Backbone as a ProteinNet text record, in pm:
[ID]
protein_1_A
[PRIMARY]
XXXXXXXXXXXXXXXXXXXXXXXXXXXXXXXXXXXXXXXXXXXXXXXXXXXXXXXXXXXXXXXXXXXXXXXXXXXXXXXXXXXXXXXXXX
[TERTIARY]
87.3	2.7	97.7	57.6	142.9	119.3	-18.1	-42.6	-110.7	-177.1	-233.7	-387.8	-436.8	-572.6	-680.6	-754.8	-876	-1006.6	-1109.6	-1234.6	-1332.7	-1412.5	-1508.7	-1570.8	-1619.7	-1714.8	-1653	-1505.9	-1435.7	-1437.6	-1504.8	-1495.3	-1622.5	-1608.8	-1698.1	-1803.4	-1802.9	-1915.8	-2007.8	-2140.5	-2207.3	-2223.1	-2217.9	-2228	-2093	-1987.3	-1866.2	-1841.9	-1885.2	-1891.3	-1952	-2072.7	-2131.9	-2084.3	-2018.1	-1936.7	-1816.9	-1758.4	-1640	-1675.5	-1767.5	-1837.9	-1870.2	-1927.2	-1959.7	-1843.9	-1720.8	-1622.2	-1534.3	-1511	-1430.4	-1507.1	-1634.1	-1712.3	-1673	-1634.9	-1593.8	-1453.5	-1382.5	-1243.6	-1130.3	-1180.5	-1101.1	-1031	-915.5	-835.3	-837.3	-858.8	-861	-760.2	-667.1	-540.7	-519.3	-463.4	-442.5	-336.2	-364.7	-261.4	-317.7	-221.1	-263.9	-350.3	-459.5	-526.7	-633.7	-674.5	-742.7	-706.3	-728.3	-694.1	-694.5	-661.3	-664.8	-729.2	-792.8	-879.8	-791.4	-753.4	-683.6	-743.2	-760.3	-818.1	-761.8	-856.9	-814.5	-696.9	-689.2	-563.3	-427.1	-364.8	-204.7	-142.2	-164.7	-97.1	-152.2	-249.5	-318.3	-326.7	-399.3	-399.7	-470.7	-574.6	-651.5	-638.6	-597.3	-594.1	-682.9	-739.2	-837.4	-815.8	-760.5	-760.9	-885	-891.2	-1029.2	-988.5	-1066.4	-1044.3	-1139.7	-1097.2	-1170.1	-1286.2	-1248.4	-1355.1	-1374.5	-1431.4	-1456	-1564.9	-1549.8	-1655.4	-1795.5	-1814	-1937.2	-1945.1	-1974.4	-1958.7	-2027.7	-2145.7	-2226.5	-2150.2	-2090.6	-2024.9	-1863.7	-1829.3	-1703.5	-1742.3	-1855.2	-1900.8	-1921.2	-1991.4	-2010.8	-1878.5	-1757.2	-1640.9	-1572	-1584	-1523.7	-1599.7	-1736.3	-1806.3	-1767.1	-1754.8	-1726	-1586.2	-1488.1	-1358.6	-1327.8	-1392.1	-1382.1	-1462.8	-1558.5	-1649.9	-1551.8	-1465.9	-1392.7	-1263.3	-1224.2	-1125	-1143.4	-1076.5	-1106.7	-1132.6	-1034.6	-1030.2	-1050.1	-1098	-1120.7	-973.6	-967.6	-820.4	-763.1	-830.4	-767.5	-734	-761.1	-730.8	-561.8	-544.7	-384.6	-342.8	-416.9	-358	-378.6	-389.1	-403.8	-261.8	-254.8	-138.1	-131.8	-14.1	-21.5	-112.6	-132.2	-226.3	-356.3	-398.4	-518.3	-565.3	-492.5	-518.9	-475.7	-548.9	-500.5	-368.9	-290.7	-168	-202.1	-117.8	-138.4	-43.5
-123.1	-2.2	125.4	219.5	317.1	440.2	514	620.1	623.8	739.3	741.3	690.5	629.4	572	673.6	644.7	734.3	672.2	771.6	732.8	725.5	615.5	598.9	719.6	792.3	897.5	1024.8	1014.3	1151.7	1112.7	1033.8	1018.7	1113.9	1201.5	1280.2	1239	1086.4	1040.7	934.3	963.5	886.6	725.3	682.3	556	485.8	561.7	492	507.2	609.6	577	491.1	455.2	340	216	192.4	69.5	49.3	169.8	175.2	144.9	200.5	177.2	33.7	-27.1	-150.5	-253.8	-239.1	-306.3	-292.3	-165.2	-113.5	-180.3	-181.6	-255.9	-396.2	-459.1	-602.8	-630.8	-530.4	-545.6	-494.2	-443.7	-411.6	-276.3	-244.6	-124.1	-12.1	101.2	197.4	302.5	326.3	398	507.1	611.3	704.5	659.9	677.7	605.9	659.5	675.1	729.7	834.4	834.8	959.8	984.5	887.2	925	815.1	677.6	578.8	446.1	345	206	139.1	15.3	-55.8	-187.6	-244.7	-361.6	-460.6	-588.3	-703.9	-732.7	-782.7	-808	-922.6	-1004.7	-1088.2	-1061.8	-1126.7	-1090.1	-1049.8	-1135	-1132.4	-1023.1	-960.2	-843.5	-896.4	-1026.6	-1064.1	-969.1	-902.2	-813.1	-665	-569	-422.6	-379.6	-269.7	-206.3	-52.5	0.8	151.3	219.5	337.6	401.3	552.5	576.5	710.2	822.6	932.6	1047.8	1081	1098.1	1130.7	1041.4	928.6	842.5	891.7	844.8	895	876.9	751.4	703.5	633.2	718.2	654.1	520.1	504.6	375.1	263.6	283.8	181.9	154.3	258.3	232.8	178.9	195.3	135.6	-42.1	-54.7	-197.1	-274	-194.8	-257.3	-291.8	-195.7	-217.8	-330.5	-359.8	-448.7	-591.8	-594.8	-718.6	-756.4	-669	-719.7	-740	-689.2	-729.2	-861.2	-888	-1006.5	-1130.5	-1104.8	-1206	-1249.3	-1179.2	-1208.8	-1361.1	-1459.1	-1605	-1647.2	-1635	-1728.6	-1618.6	-1677	-1577.9	-1544.8	-1446.2	-1413.2	-1524.6	-1600.5	-1693	-1820.7	-1815.2	-1948.6	-1981.5	-2102.5	-2130.1	-2143.1	-2196.9	-2212.4	-2095.5	-1954.1	-1840.5	-1814	-1782.5	-1759.7	-1619.2	-1550.3	-1412.1	-1380.5	-1475.3	-1471.6	-1486.4	-1553.9	-1574.6	-1706.4	-1797	-1935.8	-2021.6	-2127.4	-2217.4	-2288.8	-2332.8	-2391	-2542.4	-2608.5	-2766.7	-2840.8
3.6	3.6	0.2	-83.1	-110.9	-12.1	-18.5	37.4	178.3	210.1	340.2	319.5	413.8	403.2	379.9	309.2	259.8	330.4	313.7	366.4	228.1	239.2	86.5	74.9	197.2	176.1	120.8	107.7	40.4	-120.5	-167.8	-339	-378.8	-466.5	-528.3	-591.2	-635.9	-698	-615	-613.4	-537.5	-546.8	-675.6	-708.4	-660.7	-688.9	-648.7	-493.4	-428.5	-283.4	-229.9	-266	-216.3	-244.8	-344.8	-384.2	-276.9	-259.6	-189.3	-38.6	-1.7	144.1	164.3	89.5	68.7	106.5	35.5	17.2	142.6	196.6	310.8	426.7	430.4	560.2	555.5	437.5	438.1	458.6	504.7	546.9	432.7	321	215.1	247.6	216.2	260.1	147.3	159.8	57.3	89.8	-2	15.4	-92.6	-65	-160	-256.5	-395.8	-486.6	-631	-726.9	-836.8	-865.8	-955.5	-974.1	-844.1	-773.4	-667	-551.2	-570.6	-476.9	-536	-412.8	-479.4	-360.6	-407.7	-314.9	-306.2	-172.9	-162.2	-83.9	-133.2	-91.2	61.2	154.2	291.8	320.4	204.9	239.1	260.2	304.8	362.5	219.7	113.9	-1.9	-96.5	-65.5	-136	-298.2	-317.7	-442.8	-549.6	-494.4	-579.7	-539.6	-627	-608	-705.2	-694.8	-786	-783.7	-893	-893	-909.4	-829	-822.5	-881.7	-990.9	-1041	-980	-962.8	-916	-1008.8	-1148.1	-1232.6	-1345.1	-1336.9	-1440.4	-1530.9	-1660.4	-1773.3	-1720.5	-1664.7	-1622.6	-1483.1	-1387.5	-1250.3	-1216.4	-1262.1	-1255.8	-1322.5	-1434.4	-1490.2	-1408	-1349.6	-1264.5	-1130.7	-1078.2	-948.2	-983.3	-1112.6	-1131.3	-1155.9	-1220.9	-1245.4	-1103.2	-1021.3	-870.8	-802	-818.7	-731.7	-817.7	-944.5	-1019.9	-993.4	-988.4	-960.4	-806.1	-710.6	-572.4	-550	-626.6	-585.2	-634.7	-719.5	-770.3	-711.4	-588.8	-510.5	-447.8	-500.6	-489.2	-377.2	-265.9	-148.6	-20.6	100.8	202.3	253.2	352.7	394.6	478	543.4	641.8	552.8	424.7	355.5	331.2	411.5	396.9	259.6	141.1	28.4	-79.1	-3	-93.7	-161.6	-293.5	-344.4	-390.3	-447.4	-501.6	-606.3	-680.7	-804.6	-775.1	-656.6	-618.7	-620.6	-711.5	-743.5	-639.7	-621.7	-502.4	-550.8	-449.5	-465.8	-473.9	-525.9	-549.3	-428.6
[MASK]
++++++++++++++++++++++++++++++++++++++++++++++++++++++++++++++++++++++++++++++++++++++++++

């Protein structure tokens, strides 16, 4: 994680704010990075990171992308077989 922690309520777009609030409540970390911020999955390996733009062309589509990507984080944080790619180890 690069920058300082961010609050989901600080995002200027309502749809994105709601998506960020949902994932932060589930343990995801939101930090300052890039054009606005980056969302990090709760696992120790940080297998999923999602860039968050401050001014996307379509806020609704950006919120859907955030939700889709975050929902694909494959294994729970406590899974012993979690890898950096998110795929189970053999």
